[in-house]
Short mmCIF file of C-alpha atoms in Angstrom, two decimals:
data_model
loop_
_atom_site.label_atom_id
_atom_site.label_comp_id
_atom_site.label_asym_id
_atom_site.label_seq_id
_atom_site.Cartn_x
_atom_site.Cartn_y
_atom_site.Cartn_z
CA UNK A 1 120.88 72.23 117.29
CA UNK A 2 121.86 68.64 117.59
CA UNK A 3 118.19 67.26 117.84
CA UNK A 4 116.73 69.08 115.20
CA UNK A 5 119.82 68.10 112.92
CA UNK A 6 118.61 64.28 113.80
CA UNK A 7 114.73 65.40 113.07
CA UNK A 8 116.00 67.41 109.84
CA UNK A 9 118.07 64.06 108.72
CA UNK A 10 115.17 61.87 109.52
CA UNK A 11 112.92 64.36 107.61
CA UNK A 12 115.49 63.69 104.14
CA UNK A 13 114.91 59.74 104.68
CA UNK A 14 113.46 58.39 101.11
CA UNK A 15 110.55 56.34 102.96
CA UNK A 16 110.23 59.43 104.83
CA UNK A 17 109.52 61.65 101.91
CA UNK A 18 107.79 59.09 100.00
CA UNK A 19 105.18 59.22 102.57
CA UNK A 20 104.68 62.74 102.55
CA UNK A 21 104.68 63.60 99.25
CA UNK A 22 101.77 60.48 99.49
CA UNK A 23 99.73 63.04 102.21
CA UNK A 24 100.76 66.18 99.89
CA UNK A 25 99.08 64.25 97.41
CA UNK A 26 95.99 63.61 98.89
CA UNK A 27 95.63 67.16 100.13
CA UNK A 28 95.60 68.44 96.02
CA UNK A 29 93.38 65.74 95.54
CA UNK A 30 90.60 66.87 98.16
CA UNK A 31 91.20 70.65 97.52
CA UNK A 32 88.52 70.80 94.99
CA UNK A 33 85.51 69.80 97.00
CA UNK A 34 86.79 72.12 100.14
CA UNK A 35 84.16 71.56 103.24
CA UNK A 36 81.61 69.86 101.01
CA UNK A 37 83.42 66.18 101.77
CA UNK A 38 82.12 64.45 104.43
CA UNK A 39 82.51 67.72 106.68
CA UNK A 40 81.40 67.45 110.24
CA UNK A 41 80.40 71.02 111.74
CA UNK A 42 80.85 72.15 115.73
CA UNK A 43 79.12 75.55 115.67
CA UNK A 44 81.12 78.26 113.04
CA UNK A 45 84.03 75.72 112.78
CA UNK A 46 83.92 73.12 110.22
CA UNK A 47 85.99 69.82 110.24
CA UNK A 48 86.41 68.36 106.52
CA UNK A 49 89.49 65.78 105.31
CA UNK A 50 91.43 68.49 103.50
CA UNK A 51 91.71 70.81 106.32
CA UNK A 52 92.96 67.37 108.66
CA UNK A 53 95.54 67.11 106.19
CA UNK A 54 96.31 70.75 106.33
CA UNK A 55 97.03 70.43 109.72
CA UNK A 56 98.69 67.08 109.66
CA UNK A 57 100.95 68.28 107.04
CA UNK A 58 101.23 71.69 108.64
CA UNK A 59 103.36 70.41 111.68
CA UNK A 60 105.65 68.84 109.09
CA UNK A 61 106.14 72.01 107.22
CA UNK A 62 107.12 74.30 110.04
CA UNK A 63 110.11 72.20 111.43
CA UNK A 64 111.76 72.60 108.26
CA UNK A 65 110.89 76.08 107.38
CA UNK A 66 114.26 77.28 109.04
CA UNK A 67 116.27 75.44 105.80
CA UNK A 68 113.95 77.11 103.29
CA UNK A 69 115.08 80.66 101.21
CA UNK A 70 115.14 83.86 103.04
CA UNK A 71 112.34 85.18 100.94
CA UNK A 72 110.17 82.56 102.07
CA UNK A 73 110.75 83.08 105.56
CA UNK A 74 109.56 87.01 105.31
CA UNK A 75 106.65 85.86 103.73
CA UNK A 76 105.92 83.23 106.41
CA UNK A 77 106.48 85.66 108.98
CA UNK A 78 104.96 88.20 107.54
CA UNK A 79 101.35 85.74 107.31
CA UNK A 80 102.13 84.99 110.95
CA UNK A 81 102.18 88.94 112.29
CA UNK A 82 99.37 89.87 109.80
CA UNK A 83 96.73 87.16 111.00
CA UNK A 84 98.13 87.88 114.83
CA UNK A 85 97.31 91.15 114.84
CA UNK A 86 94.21 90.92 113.14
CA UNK A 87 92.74 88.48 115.68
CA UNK A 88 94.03 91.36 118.08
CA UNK A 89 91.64 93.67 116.14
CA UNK A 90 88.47 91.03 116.24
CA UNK A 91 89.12 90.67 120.27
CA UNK A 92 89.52 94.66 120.78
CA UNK A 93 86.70 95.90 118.00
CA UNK A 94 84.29 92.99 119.13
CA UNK A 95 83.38 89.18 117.31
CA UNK A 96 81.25 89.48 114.80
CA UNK A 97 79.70 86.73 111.40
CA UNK A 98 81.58 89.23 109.02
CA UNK A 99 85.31 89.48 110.90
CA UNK A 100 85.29 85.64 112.01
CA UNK A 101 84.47 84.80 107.89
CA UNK A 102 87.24 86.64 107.03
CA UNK A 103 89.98 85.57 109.92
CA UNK A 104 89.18 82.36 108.78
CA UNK A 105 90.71 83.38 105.10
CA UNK A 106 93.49 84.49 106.69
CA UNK A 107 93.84 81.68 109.09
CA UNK A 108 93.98 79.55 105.91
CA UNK A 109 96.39 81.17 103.87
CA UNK A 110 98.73 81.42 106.23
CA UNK A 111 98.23 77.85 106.93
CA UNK A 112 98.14 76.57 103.37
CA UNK A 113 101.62 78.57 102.33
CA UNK A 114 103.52 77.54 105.23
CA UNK A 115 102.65 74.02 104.81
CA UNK A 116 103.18 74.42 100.67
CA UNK A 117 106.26 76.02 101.17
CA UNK A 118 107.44 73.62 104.09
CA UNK A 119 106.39 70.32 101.53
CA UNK A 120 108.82 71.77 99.01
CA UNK A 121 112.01 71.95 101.14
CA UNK A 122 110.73 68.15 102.24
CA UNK A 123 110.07 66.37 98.66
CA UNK A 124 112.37 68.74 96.91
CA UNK A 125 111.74 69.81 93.77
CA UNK A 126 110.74 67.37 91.29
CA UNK A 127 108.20 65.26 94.39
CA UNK A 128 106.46 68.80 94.45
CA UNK A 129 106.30 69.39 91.02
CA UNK A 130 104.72 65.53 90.50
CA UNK A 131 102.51 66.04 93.20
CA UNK A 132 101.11 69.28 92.17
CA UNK A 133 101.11 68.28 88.40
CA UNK A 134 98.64 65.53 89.27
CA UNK A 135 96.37 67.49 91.66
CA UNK A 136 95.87 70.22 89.18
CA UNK A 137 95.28 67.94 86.46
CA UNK A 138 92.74 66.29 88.50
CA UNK A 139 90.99 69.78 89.55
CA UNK A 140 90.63 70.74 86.14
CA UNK A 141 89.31 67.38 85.40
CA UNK A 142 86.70 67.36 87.90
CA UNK A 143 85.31 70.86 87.46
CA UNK A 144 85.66 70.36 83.40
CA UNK A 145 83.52 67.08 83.95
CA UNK A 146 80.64 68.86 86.43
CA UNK A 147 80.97 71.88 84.46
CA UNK A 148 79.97 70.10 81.02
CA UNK A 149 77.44 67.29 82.57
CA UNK A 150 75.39 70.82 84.43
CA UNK A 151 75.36 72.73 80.72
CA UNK A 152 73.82 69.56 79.07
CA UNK A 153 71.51 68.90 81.88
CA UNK A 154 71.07 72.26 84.30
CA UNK A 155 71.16 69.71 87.08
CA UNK A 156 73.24 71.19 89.74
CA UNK A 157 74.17 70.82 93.59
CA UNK A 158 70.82 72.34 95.58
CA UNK A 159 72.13 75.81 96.97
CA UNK A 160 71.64 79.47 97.68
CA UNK A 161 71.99 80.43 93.57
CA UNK A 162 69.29 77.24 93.46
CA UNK A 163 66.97 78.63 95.11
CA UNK A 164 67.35 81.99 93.44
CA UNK A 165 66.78 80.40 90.43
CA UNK A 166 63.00 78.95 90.91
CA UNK A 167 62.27 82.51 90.84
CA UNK A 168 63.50 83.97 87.47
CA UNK A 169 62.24 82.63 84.03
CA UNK A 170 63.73 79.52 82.18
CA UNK A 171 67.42 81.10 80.88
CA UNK A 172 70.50 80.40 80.04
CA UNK A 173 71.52 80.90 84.02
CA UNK A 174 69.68 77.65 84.60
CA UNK A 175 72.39 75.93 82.57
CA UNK A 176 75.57 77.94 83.64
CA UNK A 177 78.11 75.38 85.92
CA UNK A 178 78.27 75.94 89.30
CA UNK A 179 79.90 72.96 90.60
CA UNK A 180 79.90 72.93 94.97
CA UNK A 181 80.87 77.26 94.39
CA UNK A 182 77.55 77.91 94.03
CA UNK A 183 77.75 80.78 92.12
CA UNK A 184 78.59 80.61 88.13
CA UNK A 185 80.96 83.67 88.54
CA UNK A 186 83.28 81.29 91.07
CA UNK A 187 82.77 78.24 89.28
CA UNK A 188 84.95 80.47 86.39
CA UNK A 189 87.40 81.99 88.43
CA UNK A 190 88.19 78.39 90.06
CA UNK A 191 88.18 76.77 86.43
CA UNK A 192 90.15 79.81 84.97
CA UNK A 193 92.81 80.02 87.43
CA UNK A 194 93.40 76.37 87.98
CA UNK A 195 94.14 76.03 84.61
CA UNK A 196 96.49 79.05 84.50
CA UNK A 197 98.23 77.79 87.35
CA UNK A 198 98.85 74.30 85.79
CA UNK A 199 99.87 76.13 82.56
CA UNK A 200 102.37 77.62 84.15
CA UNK A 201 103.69 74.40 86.31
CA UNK A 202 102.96 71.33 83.73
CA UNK A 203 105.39 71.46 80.52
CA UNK A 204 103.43 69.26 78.50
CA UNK A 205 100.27 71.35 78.38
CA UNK A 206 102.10 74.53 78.13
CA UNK A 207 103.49 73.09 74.96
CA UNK A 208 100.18 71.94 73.44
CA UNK A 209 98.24 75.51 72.43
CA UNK A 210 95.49 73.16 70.47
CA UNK A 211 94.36 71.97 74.11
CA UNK A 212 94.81 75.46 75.49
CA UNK A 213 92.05 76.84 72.65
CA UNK A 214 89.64 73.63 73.57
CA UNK A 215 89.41 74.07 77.09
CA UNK A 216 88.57 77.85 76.73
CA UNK A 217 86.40 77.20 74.00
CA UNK A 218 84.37 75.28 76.47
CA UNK A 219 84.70 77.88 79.32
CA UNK A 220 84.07 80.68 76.77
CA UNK A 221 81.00 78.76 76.40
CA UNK A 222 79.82 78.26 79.97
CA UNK A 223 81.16 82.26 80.17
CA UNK A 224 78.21 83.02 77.69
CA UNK A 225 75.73 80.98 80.02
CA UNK A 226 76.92 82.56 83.18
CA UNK A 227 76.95 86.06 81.76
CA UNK A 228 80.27 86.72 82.34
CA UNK A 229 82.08 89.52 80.24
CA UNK A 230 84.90 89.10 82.50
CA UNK A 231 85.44 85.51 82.20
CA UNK A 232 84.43 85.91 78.40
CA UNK A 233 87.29 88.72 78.16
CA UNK A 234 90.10 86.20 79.32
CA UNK A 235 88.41 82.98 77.40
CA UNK A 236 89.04 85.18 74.21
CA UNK A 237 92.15 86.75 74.87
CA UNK A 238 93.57 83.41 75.51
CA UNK A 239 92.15 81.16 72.42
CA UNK A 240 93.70 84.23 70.32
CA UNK A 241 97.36 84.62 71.95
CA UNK A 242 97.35 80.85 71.46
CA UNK A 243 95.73 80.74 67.92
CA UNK A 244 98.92 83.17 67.28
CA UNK A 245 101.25 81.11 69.23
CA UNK A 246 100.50 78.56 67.06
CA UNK A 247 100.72 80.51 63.79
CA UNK A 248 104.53 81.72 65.66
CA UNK A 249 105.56 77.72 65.57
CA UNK A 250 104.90 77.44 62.66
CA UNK A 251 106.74 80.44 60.87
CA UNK A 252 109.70 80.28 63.21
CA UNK A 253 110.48 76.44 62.04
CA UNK A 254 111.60 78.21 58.87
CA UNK A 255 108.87 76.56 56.40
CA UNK A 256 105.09 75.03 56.42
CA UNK A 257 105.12 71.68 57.75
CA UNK A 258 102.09 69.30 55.76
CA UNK A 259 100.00 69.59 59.19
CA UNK A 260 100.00 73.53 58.87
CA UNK A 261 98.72 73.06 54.87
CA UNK A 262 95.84 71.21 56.19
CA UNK A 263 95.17 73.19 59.15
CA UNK A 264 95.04 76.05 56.21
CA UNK A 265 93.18 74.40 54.51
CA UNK A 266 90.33 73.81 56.84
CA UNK A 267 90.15 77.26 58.10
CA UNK A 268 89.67 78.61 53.92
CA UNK A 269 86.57 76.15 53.65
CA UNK A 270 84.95 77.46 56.43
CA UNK A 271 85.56 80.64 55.90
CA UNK A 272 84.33 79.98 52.69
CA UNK A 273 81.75 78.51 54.01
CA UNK A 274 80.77 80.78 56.23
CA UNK A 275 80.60 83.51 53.48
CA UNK A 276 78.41 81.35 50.84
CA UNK A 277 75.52 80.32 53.19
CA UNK A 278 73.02 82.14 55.08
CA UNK A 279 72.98 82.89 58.83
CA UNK A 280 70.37 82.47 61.67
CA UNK A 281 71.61 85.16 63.60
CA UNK A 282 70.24 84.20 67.23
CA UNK A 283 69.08 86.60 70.16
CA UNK A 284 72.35 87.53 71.53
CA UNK A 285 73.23 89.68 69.13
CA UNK A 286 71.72 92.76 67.01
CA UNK A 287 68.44 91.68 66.42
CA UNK A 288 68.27 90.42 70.21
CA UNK A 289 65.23 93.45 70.68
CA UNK A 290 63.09 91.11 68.20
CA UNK A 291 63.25 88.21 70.69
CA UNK A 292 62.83 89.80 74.02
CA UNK A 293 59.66 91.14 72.26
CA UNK A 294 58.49 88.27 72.07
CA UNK A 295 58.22 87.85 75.81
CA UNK A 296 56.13 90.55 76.56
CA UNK A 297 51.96 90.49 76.41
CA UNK A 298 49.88 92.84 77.02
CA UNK A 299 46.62 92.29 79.11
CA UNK A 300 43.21 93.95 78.11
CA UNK A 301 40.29 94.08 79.59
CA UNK A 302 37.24 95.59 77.40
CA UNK A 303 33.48 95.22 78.06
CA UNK A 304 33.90 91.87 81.01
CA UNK A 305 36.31 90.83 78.35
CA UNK A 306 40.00 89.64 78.62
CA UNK A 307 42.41 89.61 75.70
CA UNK A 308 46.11 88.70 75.90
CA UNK A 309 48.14 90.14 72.68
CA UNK A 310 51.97 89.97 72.25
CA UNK A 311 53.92 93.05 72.73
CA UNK A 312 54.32 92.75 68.78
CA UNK A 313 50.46 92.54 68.50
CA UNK A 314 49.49 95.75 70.89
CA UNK A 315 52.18 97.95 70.00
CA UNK A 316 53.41 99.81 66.35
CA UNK A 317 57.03 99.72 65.51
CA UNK A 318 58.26 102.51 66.85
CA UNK A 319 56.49 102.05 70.54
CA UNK A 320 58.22 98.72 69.73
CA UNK A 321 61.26 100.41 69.64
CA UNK A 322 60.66 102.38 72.39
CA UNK A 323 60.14 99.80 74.61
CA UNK A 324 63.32 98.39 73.73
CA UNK A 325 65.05 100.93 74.12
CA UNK A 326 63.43 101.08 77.78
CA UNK A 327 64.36 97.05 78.66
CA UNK A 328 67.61 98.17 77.39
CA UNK A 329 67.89 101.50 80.15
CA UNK A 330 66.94 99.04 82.87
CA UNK A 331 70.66 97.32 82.50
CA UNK A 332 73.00 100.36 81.83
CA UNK A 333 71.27 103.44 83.51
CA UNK A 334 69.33 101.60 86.62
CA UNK A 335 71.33 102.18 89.77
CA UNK A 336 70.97 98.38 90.35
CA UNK A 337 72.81 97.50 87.32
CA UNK A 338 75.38 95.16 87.65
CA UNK A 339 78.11 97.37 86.32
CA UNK A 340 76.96 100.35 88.62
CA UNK A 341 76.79 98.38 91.52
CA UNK A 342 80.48 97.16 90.91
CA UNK A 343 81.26 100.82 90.09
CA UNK A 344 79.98 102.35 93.39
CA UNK A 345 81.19 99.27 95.66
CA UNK A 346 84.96 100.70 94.15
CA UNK A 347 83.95 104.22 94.92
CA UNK A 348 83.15 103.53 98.44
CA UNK A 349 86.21 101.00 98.62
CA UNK A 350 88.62 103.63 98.06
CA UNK A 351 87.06 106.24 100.56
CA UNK A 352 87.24 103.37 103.06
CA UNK A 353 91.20 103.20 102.09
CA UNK A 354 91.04 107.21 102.42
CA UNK A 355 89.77 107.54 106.12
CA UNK A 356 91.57 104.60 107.73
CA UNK A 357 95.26 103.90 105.46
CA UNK A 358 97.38 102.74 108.18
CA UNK A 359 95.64 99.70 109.76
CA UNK A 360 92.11 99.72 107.66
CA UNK A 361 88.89 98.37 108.76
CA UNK A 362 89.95 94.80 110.30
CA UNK A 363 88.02 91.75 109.70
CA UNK A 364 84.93 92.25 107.75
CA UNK A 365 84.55 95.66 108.45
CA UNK A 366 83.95 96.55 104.61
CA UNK A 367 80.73 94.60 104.72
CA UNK A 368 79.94 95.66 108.25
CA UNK A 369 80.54 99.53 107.40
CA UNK A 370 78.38 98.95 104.52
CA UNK A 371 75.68 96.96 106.62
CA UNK A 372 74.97 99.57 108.97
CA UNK A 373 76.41 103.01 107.91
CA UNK A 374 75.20 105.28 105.03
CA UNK A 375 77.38 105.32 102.02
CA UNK A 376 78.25 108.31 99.66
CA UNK A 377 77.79 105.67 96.45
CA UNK A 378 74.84 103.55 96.48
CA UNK A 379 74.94 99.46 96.71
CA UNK A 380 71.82 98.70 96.80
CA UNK A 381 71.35 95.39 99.05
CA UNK A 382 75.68 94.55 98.49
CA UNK A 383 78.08 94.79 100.89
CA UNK A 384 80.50 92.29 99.07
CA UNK A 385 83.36 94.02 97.59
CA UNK A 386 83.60 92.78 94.26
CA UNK A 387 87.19 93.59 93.94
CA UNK A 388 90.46 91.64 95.78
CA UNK A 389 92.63 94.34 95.93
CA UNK A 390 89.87 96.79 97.36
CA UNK A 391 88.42 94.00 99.75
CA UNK A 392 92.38 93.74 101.40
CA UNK A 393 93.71 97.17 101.16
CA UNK A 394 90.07 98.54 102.41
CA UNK A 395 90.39 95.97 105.46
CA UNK A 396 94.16 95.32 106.43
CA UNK A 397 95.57 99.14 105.71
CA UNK A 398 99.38 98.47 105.05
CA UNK A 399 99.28 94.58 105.28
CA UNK A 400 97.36 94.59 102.28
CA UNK A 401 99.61 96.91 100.59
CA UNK A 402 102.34 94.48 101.33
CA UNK A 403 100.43 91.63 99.57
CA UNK A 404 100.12 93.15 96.60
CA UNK A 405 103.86 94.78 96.33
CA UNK A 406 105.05 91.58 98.12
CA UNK A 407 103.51 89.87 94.75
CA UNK A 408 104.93 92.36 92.26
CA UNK A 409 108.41 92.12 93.78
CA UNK A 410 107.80 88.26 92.90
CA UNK A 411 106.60 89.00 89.40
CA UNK A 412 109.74 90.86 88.38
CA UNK A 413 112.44 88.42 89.93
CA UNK A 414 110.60 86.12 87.59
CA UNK A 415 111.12 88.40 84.60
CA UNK A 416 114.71 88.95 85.30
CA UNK A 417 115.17 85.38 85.09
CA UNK A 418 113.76 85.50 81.51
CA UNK A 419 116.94 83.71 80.04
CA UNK A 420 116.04 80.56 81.80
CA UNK A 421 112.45 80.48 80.97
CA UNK A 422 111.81 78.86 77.33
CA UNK A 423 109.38 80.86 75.12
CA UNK A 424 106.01 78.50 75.97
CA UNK A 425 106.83 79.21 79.73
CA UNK A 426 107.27 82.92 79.11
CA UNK A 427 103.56 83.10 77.38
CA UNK A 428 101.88 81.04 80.46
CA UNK A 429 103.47 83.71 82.70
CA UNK A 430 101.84 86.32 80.56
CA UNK A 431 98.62 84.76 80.54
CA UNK A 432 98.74 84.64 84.18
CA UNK A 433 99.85 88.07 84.83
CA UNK A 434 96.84 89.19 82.52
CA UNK A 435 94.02 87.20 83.62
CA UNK A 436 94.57 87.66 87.21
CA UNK A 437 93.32 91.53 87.97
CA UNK A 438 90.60 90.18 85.92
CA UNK A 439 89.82 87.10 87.83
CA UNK A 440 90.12 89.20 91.37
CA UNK A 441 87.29 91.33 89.92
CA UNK A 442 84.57 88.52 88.90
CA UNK A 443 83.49 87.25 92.39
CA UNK A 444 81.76 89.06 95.35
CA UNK A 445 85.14 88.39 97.14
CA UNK A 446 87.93 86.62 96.41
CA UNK A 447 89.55 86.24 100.00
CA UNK A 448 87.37 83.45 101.25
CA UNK A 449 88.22 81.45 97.79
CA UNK A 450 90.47 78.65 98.67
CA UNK A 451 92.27 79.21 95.48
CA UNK A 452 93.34 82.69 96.38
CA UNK A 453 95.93 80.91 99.52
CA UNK A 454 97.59 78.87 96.61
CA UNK A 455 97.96 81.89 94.28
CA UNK A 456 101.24 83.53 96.10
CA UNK A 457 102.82 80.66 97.74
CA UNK A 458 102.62 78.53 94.44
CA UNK A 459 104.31 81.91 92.37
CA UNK A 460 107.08 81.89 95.20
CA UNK A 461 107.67 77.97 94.55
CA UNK A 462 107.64 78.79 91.29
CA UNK A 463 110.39 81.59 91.31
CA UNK A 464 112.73 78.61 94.01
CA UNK A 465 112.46 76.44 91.05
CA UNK A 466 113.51 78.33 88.24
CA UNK A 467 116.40 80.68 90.48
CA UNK A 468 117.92 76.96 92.38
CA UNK A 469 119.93 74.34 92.30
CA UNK A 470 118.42 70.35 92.53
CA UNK A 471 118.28 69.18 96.27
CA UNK A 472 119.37 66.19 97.69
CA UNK A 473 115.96 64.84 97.40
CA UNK A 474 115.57 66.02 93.57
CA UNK A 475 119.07 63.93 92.97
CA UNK A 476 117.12 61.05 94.20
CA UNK A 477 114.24 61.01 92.43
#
């Protein structure tokens, strides 16, 4: 007791802190670029700088974890058992690509929110809140900046999506972000939830709603590229709760400031505007079946003789319109739709929940028991799940039960708190708390996206902040 009293008074020291919150630092800063930064690989394992400052900072963390909240220690403990005994599972059911890919996740999150939770008790306060403030700002930055030079240019990072893409037609895919993720759909979810997240910890955005609507202006935008109704559904839900926001300052301040007169005054002329000229109304919308006509020829061969005609050319209006109506069966009634694919991955999810509840699957076994066992629902060539809470529950039985009522228990403490949250606050927690069932749905998983072991230690940070009182080292600084 008396050493770790010296270590735990050594670990208050200002020069002490200073340094950490320094290393803390660094770590947000090379979290965006994950093991694509001068990464040297041995085999499956991968050694990159932000996972030498997870485990530099990691040793740190766990010496002081004994000061932090009770709460935090379950949590904690509870990562430690749930990663133990799946490693148990991997050694007793057999190593395999699928299990070790998704130990690592686990590996990681229990890494990442013992050391996040163990760099709080250590800076305190407002070092973590400066630290993370900066790092998020910075992530957004950089995947803002990528995001915007790929649409302009559809120059992106050679990957697997890359490759893909020398294969389809010229589209708007070719211009969709992708960042180092390289896939569109996680290039939104990491742009989406990053900015969430730093809604909900940086007061000074959370009180601008003007920036809010910009930013997911653009990502609505890259949303369109990428295909993403998901991503499209939360860019528009948010640039409308803050368009209202907005409207709410305004009325509540008990009259119409000059700015609001000429933000009125805009929105009439275009509106005007937009009712007194005449529209190009492009391909995306309802007379989309004239373009994709446009695409299609028809080859004819007649006495040694070759003729190409457009689809437009060879066909009378209503084959036209039957062959639209064909292109159009090919997305919603084709077993390999997108949607039904999704649809079916659920369906066989939830019978994987059915027939083993307790423990689940293990490691990977969703995409192994897809691999090489008939399903009931067809998948076509996935065996991603395509949906976080199936891909956890489906896998980890009553561990990932606990995850997900481990985060709702969090989510209410917050709300009970509501008298200490300020109205601004109380709409980034609602943004959050909408967008995220949405966001766990876009990618193929979300457990091996680094973002997803930030998501539950950052919202039990969050919930120390608002329920404490200031450390020493907050009174400091």
């Amino acid at each position: 007791m008396v050493l770790f009293n010296k270590i735990f008074s050594f670990y208050q020291s200002k020069s002490f802190v200073s340094k950490v919150q320094f290393l803390f630092l660094l770590w947000l800063l090379t979290l965006p670029f994950g093991s694509n930064l001068f990464h040297f690989s041995f085999g499956f394992f991968t050694i990159f700088p932000n996972l030498v400052l997870t485990f530099a900072l990691l040793p740190l963390a766990l010496l002081v974890i004994k000061t932090s909240k009770k709460l935090d220690i379950i949590f904690i403990v509870y990562l430690f058992i749930w990663t133990i005994f799946e490693i148990v599972v991997v050694g007793m059911n057999g190593v395999s690509k699928e299990a070790l890919f998704d130990l690592r996740s686990l590996l990681m999150q229990f890494f990442i929110a013992t050391t996040l939770i163990g760099i709080y008790q250590i800076i305190g306060k407002n070092g973590f809140l400066h630290s993370l403030v900066i790092g998020l700002r910075c992530f957004l930055f950089i995947l803002l900046c990528a995001g915007v030079i790929e649409f302009l240019t559809g120059i992106h990072f050679a990957s697997q999506k890359t490759t893909e893409l020398l294969e389809l037609p010229v589209g708007d895919i070719f211009y969709a972000p992708m960042f180092i993720y390289q896939n569109p759909n996680d290039y939104l979810v990491y742009v989406i939830f990053i900015f969430l997240v730093l809604n909900l910890f940086d007061e000074k955005i959370r009180n601008h709603s003007w920036f809010k609507i910009l930013i997911f202006l653009i990502i609505f935008i890259f949303s369109v590229f990428a295909d993403s109704n998901f991503a499209k559904l939360i860019s528009s839900a948010i640039i409308v709760i803050s368009a209202v926001e907005i409207l709410s300052d305004h009325l509540n301040s008990g009259y119409l400031r000059a700015s609001f007169y000429a933000y009125l005054t805009v929105c009439v002329c275009f509106i005007i505007t937009l009712f007194t000229n005449p529209l190009f109304i492009g391909p995306k919308y309802h007379d989309g079946a004239s373009y994709r006509l446009n695409g299609l020829s028809i080859i004819e061969e007649k006495n040694n003789q070759i003729s190409v005609l457009t689809a437009k050319e060879a066909f009378s209006k209503s084959k036209q319109k039957r062959v639209i109506q064909y292109l159009d069966s090919i997305h919603t009634k084709s077993p390999n739709g997108s949607s039904n694919i999704r649809k079916n991955l659920i369906f066989n999810g939830i019978d994987f929940i059915k027939s083993e509840p307790v423990f689940g699957l293990g490691p990977g076994g969703f995409a192994r028991k897809l691999k090489y066992e008939q399903q009931k629902y067809y998948i076509g060539t996935q065996t991603s799940p395509h949906h976080f809470p199936i891909e956890v529950i489906s896998q980890y039985g009553i561990f990932g039960w606990f995850y997900f009522l481990f985060l709702l228990f969090i989510s209410i403490r917050l709300l009970q708190l509501h008298k200490k949250l300020d109205c601004n606050y109380k709409v980034a927690l609602l943004l959050l708390f909408l967008s995220i069932p949405v966001l766990w749905m876009m990618p193929s998983a979300f457990l091996y996206l680094n973002i997803h072991c930030l998501f539950l230690p950052l919202m039990l940070i969050q919930l120390n902040m608002i329920s404490e009182k200031p450390n020493l080292n907050d009174i400091r600084q």
